[in-house]
Tab-separated table of C-alpha atoms in Angstrom:
chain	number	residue	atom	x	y	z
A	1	UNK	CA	0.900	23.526	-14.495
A	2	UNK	CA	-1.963	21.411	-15.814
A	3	UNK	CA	-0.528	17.594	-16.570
A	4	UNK	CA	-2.172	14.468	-17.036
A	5	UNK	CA	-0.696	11.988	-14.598
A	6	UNK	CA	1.531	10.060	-16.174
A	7	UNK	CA	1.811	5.980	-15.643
A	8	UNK	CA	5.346	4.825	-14.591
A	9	UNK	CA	6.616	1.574	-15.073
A	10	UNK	CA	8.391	-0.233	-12.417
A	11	UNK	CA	12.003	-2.409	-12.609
A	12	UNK	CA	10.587	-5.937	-14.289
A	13	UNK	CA	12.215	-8.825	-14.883
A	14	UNK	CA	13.293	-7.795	-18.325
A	15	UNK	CA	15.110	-4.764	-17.138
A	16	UNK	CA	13.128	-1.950	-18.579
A	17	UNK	CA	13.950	1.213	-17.060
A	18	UNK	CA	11.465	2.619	-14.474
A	19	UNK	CA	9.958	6.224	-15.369
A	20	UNK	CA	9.067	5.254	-19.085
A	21	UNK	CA	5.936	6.788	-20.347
A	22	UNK	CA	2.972	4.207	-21.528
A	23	UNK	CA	3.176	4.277	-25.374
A	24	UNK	CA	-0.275	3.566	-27.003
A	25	UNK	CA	-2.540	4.503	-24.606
A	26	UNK	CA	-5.740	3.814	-25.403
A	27	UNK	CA	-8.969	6.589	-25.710
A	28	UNK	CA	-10.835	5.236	-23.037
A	29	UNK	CA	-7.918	4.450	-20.839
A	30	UNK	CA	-6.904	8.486	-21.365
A	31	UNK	CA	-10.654	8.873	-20.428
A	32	UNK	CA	-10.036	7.664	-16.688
A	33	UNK	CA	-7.091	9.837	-16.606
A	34	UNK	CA	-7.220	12.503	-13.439
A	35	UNK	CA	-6.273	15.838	-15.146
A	36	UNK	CA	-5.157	18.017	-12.104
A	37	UNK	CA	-2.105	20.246	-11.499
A	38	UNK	CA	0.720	18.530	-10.480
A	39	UNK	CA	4.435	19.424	-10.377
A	40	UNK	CA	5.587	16.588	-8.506
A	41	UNK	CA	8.828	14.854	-11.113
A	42	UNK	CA	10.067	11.214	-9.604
A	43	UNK	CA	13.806	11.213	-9.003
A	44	UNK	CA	15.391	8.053	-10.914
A	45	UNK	CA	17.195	6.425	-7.625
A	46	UNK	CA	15.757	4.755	-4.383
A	47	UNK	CA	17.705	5.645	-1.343
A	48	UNK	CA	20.372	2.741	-2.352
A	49	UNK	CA	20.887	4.469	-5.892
A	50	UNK	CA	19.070	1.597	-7.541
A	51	UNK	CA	15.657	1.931	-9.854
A	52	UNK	CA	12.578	1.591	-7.977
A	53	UNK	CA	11.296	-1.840	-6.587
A	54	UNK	CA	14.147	-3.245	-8.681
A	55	UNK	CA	14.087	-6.709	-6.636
A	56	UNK	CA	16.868	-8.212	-8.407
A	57	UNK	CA	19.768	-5.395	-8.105
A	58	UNK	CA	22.887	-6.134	-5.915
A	59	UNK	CA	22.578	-4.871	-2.423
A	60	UNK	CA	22.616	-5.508	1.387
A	61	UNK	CA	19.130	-5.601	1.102
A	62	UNK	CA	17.939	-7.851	-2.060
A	63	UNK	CA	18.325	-11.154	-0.104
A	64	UNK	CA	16.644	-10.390	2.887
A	65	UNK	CA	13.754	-8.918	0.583
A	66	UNK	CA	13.668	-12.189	-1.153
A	67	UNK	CA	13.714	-14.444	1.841
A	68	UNK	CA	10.921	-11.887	3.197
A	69	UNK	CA	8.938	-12.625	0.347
A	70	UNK	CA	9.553	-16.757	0.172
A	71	UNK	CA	8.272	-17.025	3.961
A	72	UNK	CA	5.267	-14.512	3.123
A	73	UNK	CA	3.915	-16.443	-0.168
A	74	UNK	CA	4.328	-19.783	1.758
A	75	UNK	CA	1.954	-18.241	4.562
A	76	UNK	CA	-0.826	-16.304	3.209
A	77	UNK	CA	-3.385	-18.384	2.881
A	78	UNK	CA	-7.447	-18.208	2.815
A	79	UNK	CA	-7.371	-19.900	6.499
A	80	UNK	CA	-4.582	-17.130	7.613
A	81	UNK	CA	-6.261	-14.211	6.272
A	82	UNK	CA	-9.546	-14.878	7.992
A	83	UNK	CA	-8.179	-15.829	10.985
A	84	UNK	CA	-6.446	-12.279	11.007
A	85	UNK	CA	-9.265	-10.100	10.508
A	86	UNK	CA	-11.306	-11.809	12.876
A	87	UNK	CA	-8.701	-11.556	15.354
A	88	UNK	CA	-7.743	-8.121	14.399
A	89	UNK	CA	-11.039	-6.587	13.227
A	90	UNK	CA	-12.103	-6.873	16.891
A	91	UNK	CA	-10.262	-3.666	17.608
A	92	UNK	CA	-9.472	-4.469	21.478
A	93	UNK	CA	-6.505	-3.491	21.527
A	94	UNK	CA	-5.808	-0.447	23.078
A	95	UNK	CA	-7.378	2.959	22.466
A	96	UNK	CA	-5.191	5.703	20.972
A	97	UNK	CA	-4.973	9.228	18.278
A	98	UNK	CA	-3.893	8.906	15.114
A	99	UNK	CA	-0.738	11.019	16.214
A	100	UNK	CA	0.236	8.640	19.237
A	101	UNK	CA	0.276	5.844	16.572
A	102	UNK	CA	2.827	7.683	13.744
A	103	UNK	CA	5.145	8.260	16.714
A	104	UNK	CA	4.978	4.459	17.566
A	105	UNK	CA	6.363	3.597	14.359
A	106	UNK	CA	9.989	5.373	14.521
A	107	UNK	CA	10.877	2.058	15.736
A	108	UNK	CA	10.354	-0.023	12.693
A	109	UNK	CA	12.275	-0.709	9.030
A	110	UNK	CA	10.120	-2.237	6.710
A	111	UNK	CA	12.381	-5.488	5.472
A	112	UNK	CA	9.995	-5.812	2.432
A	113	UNK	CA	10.872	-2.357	1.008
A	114	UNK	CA	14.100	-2.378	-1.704
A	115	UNK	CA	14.229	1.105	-1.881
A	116	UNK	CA	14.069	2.696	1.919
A	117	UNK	CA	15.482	2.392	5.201
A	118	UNK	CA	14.426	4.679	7.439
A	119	UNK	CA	12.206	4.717	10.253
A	120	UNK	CA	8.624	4.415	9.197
A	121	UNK	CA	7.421	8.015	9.986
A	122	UNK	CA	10.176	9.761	7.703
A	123	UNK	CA	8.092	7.850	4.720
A	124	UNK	CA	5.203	8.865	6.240
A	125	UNK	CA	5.472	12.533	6.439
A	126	UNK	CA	7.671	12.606	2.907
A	127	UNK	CA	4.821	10.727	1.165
A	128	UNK	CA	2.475	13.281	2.562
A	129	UNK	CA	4.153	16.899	1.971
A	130	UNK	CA	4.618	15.725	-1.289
A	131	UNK	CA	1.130	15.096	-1.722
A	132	UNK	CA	0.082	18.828	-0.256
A	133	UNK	CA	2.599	20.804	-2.128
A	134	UNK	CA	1.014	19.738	-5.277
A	135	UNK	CA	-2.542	19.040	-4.616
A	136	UNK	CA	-3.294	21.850	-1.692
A	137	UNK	CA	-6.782	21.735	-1.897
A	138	UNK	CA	-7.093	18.231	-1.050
A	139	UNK	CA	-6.579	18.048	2.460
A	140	UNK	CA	-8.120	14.268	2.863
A	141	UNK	CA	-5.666	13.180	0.483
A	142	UNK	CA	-2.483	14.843	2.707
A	143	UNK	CA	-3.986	12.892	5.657
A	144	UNK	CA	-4.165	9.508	3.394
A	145	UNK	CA	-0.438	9.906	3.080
A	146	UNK	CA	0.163	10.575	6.508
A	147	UNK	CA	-1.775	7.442	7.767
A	148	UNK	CA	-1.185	5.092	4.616
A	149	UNK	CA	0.747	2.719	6.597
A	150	UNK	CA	-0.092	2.923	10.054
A	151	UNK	CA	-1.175	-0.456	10.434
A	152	UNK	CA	2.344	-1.628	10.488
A	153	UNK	CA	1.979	-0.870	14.423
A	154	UNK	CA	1.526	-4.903	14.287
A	155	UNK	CA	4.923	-5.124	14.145
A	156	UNK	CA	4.530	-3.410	18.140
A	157	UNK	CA	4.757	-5.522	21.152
A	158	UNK	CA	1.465	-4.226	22.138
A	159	UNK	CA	-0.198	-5.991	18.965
A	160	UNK	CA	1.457	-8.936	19.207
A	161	UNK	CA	4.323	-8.239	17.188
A	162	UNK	CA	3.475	-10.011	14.341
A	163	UNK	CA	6.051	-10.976	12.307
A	164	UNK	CA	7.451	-8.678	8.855
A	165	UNK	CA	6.060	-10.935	6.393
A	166	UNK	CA	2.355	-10.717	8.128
A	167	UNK	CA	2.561	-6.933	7.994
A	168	UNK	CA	4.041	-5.549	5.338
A	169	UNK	CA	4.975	-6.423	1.062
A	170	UNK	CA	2.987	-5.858	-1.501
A	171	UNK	CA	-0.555	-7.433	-1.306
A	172	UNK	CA	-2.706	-9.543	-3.851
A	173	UNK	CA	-6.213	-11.153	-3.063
A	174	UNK	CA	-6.047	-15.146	-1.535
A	175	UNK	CA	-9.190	-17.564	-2.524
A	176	UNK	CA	-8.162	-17.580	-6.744
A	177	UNK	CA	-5.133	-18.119	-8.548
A	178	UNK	CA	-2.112	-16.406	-7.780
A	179	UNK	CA	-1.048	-13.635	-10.599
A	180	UNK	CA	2.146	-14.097	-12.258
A	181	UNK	CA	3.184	-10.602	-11.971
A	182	UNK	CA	3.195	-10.683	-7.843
A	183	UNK	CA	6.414	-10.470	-7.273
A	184	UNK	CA	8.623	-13.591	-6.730
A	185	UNK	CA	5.641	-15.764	-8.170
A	186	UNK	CA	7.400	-18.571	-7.696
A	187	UNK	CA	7.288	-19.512	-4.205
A	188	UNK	CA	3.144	-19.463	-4.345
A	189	UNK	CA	3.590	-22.888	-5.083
A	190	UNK	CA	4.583	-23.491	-1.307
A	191	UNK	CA	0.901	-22.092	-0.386
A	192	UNK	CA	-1.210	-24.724	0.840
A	193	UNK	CA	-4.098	-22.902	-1.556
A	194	UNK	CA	-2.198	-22.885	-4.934
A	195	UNK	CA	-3.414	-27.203	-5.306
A	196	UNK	CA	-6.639	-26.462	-4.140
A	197	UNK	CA	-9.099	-26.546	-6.541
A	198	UNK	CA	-11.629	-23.835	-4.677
A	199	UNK	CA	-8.758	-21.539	-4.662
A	200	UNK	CA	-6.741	-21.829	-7.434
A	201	UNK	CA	-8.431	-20.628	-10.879
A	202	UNK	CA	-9.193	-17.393	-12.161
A	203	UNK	CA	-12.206	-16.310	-10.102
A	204	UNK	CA	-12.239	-18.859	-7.030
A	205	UNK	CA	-14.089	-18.120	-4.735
A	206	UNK	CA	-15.146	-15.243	-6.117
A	207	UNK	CA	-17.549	-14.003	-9.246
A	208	UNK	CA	-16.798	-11.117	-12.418
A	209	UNK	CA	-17.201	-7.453	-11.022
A	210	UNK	CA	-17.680	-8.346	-7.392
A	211	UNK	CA	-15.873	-5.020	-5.926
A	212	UNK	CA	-12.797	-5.291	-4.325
A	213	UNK	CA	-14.360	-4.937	-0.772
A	214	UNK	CA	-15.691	-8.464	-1.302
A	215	UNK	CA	-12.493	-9.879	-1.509
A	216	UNK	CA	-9.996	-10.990	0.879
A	217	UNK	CA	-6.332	-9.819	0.048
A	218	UNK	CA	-3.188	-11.244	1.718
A	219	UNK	CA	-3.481	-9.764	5.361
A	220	UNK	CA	-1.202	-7.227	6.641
A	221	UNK	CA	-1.561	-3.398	7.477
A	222	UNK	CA	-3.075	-1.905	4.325
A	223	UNK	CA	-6.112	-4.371	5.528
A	224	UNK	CA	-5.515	-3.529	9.177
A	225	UNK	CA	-5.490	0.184	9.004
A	226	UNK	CA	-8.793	-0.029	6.671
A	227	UNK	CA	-10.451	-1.859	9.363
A	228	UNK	CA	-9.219	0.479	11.376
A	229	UNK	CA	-10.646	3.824	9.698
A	230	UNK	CA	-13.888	2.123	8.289
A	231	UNK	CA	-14.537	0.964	11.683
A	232	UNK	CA	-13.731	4.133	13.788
A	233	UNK	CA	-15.801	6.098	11.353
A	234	UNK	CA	-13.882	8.240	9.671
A	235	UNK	CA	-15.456	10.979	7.109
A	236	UNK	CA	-12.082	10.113	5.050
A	237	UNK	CA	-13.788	9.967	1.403
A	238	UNK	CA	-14.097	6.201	-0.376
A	239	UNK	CA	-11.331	6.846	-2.220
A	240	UNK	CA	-9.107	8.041	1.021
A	241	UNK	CA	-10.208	4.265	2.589
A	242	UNK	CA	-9.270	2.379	-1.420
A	243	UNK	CA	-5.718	4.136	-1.456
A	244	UNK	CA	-5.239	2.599	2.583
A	245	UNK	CA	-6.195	-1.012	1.761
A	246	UNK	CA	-4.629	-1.303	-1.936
A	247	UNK	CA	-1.729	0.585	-1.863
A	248	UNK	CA	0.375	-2.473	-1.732
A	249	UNK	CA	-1.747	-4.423	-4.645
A	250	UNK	CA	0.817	-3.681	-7.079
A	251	UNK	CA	-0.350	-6.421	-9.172
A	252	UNK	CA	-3.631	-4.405	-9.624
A	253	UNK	CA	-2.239	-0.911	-9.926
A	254	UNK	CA	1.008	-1.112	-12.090
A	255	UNK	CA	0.154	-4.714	-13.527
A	256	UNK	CA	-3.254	-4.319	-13.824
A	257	UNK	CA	-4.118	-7.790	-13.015
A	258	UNK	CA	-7.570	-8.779	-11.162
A	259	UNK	CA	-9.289	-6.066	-12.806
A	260	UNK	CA	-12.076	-8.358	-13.186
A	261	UNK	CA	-12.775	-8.157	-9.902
A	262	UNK	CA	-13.065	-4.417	-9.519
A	263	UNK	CA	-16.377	-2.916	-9.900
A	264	UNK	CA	-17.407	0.999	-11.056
A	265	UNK	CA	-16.999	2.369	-7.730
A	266	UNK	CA	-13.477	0.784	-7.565
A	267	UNK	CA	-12.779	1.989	-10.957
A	268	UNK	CA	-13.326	5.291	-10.231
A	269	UNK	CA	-11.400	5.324	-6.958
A	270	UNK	CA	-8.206	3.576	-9.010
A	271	UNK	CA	-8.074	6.894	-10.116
A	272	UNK	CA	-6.939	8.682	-7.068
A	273	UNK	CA	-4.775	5.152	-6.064
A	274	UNK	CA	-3.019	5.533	-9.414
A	275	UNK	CA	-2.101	9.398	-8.160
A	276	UNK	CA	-1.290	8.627	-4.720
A	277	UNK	CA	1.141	5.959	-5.809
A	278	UNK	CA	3.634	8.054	-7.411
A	279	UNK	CA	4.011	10.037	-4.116
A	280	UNK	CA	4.144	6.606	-2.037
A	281	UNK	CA	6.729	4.782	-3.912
A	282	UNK	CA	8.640	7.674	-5.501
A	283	UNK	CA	8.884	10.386	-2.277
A	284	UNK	CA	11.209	7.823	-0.493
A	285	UNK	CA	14.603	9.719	0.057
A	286	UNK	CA	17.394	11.525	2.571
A	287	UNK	CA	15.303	14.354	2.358
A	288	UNK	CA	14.192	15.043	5.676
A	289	UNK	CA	10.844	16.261	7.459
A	290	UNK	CA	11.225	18.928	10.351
A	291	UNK	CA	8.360	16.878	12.243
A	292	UNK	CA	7.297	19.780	14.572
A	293	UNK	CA	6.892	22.089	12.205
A	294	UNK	CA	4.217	20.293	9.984
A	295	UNK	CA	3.000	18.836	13.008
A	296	UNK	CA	0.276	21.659	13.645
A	297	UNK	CA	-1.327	20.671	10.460
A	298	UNK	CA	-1.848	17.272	10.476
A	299	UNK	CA	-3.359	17.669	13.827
A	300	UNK	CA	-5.799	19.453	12.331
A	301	UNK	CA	-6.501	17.115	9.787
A	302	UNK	CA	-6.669	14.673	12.245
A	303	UNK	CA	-9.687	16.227	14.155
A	304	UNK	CA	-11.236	16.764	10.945
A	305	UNK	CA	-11.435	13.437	9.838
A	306	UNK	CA	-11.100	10.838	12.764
A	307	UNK	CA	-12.046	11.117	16.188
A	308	UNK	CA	-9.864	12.131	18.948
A	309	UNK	CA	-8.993	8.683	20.071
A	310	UNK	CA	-9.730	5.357	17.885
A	311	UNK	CA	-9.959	1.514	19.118
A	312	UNK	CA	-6.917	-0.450	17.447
């Protein structure tokens, strides 16, 4: 069936109920709506029967998230996050597929993530079969799922094993003023940048309209595995490499903060960001993925898009 993509609202800290519809949307914000067929309907419960990114409910988990989140506003700073990517964007490594690194990740938990807690690759391969049963013909966008979050390999020995809060959590750019609507706001004012005058007003460091790529977001591995791809030359479309590196800017995409930033290339890629993020957040379940029997695919996809091994 033929459906406009519908906007969800997450848990806030007024309680609204996640899965209400947008009232009053606007003509020209139905204008940059993606009108494709989709069937895909978002269950009501994470995998702890809570609402989505509901960072407040009672469980095992909401402390630890919290704590996650104190430690990572206190250390992403301008001086951190270019200290990272010139570390990191040097690519030395080690050499390996794109395969080689999903299977690396059946190790890890994400500790940011209220609503999951399985091994890395079941998200993976749920986010992306999701994806292909209801957009078929857009193979580069089953792929995008599959490698979303690769870069959390930092968490691996081999990478240094960075720690949680430099990997993963939602992301939001450094060098202006920190957006009330990143989540647990409050402990930004631990960050060495939120006094500093360069760094803390609406713009900072940078200007109106700049594009997105100009600006330096809190480092982890949406920015890792965009270095990654961009650098490895993949034929992944612009919008494949915006959905890697801002998947996590929930501030942007469900808050719609820093739009003043973005510029019309960015604007038109939000569009396939604001579709892929349904499948990211909402795909998270028990359901789970017979691995070797999709596996023939994404190989394929693989060697379409990316070569056979890539510098990390």
């Amino acid at each position: 069936m033929t459906i406009i993509i519908d906007h969800h609202s997450d848990q806030n800290d007024a309680g609204d109920e996640i899965g209400e519809k947008n009232q009053g949307i606007t003509k020209e914000e139905e204008e940059t709506e993606l009108v494709l067929d989709a069937g895909f309907e978002a269950p009501h419960t994470n995998s702890f029967g809570h609402t989505f990114r509901d960072y407040d409910a009672e469980s095992e988990r909401r402390r630890g998230v919290e704590e996650f989140y104190r430690v990572n506003h206190i250390g992403q700073t301008v001086d951190f996050v270019r200290k990272m990517r010139q570390e990191y964007g040097k690519l030395n490594r080690t050499e390996m597929s794109i395969w080689e690194c999903c299977e690396l990740l059946n190790e890890f938990i994400d500790e940011s993530d209220p609503d999951l807690d399985e091994p890395q690759i079941e998200h993976l391969l749920q986010t992306a079969e999701a994806i292909r049963k209801d957009y078929p013909d857009e193979d580069w966008l089953h792929l995008t799922g599959l490698i979303h979050d690769l870069g959390k390999v930092l968490l691996h020995s081999s990478f240094g094993e960075l720690p949680q809060w430099a990997v993963v959590g939602d992301t939001y750019p450094v060098g202006c003023a920190f957006d009330e609507s990143i989540v647990h706001h409050k402990y930004f004012k631990e960050n060495q940048d939120y006094d500093n005058p360069s760094y803390n007003t609406k713009y900072g460091i940078y200007t109106e309209g700049c594009g997105l790529d100009n600006v330096l977001m809190s480092w982890g591995h949406d920015d890792y595995m965009y270095l990654v791809a961009k650098e490895n030359q993949t034929t992944l479309p612009s919008a494949g490499l915006f959905i890697i590196r801002y998947h996590s800017f929930y501030a942007l995409h469900k808050s719609e903060a820093y739009k003043y930033l973005m510029n019309d290339e960015d604007t038109e890629n939000m569009k396939w960001l604001k579709v892929f993020n349904k499948y990211d957040l909402y795909s998270k379940s028990k359901v789970r993925i017979n691995v070797e029997e999709v596996k023939p695919y994404y190989l394929s996809l693989i060697n379409k898009y990316f070569p056979a091994k890539l510098k990390w």
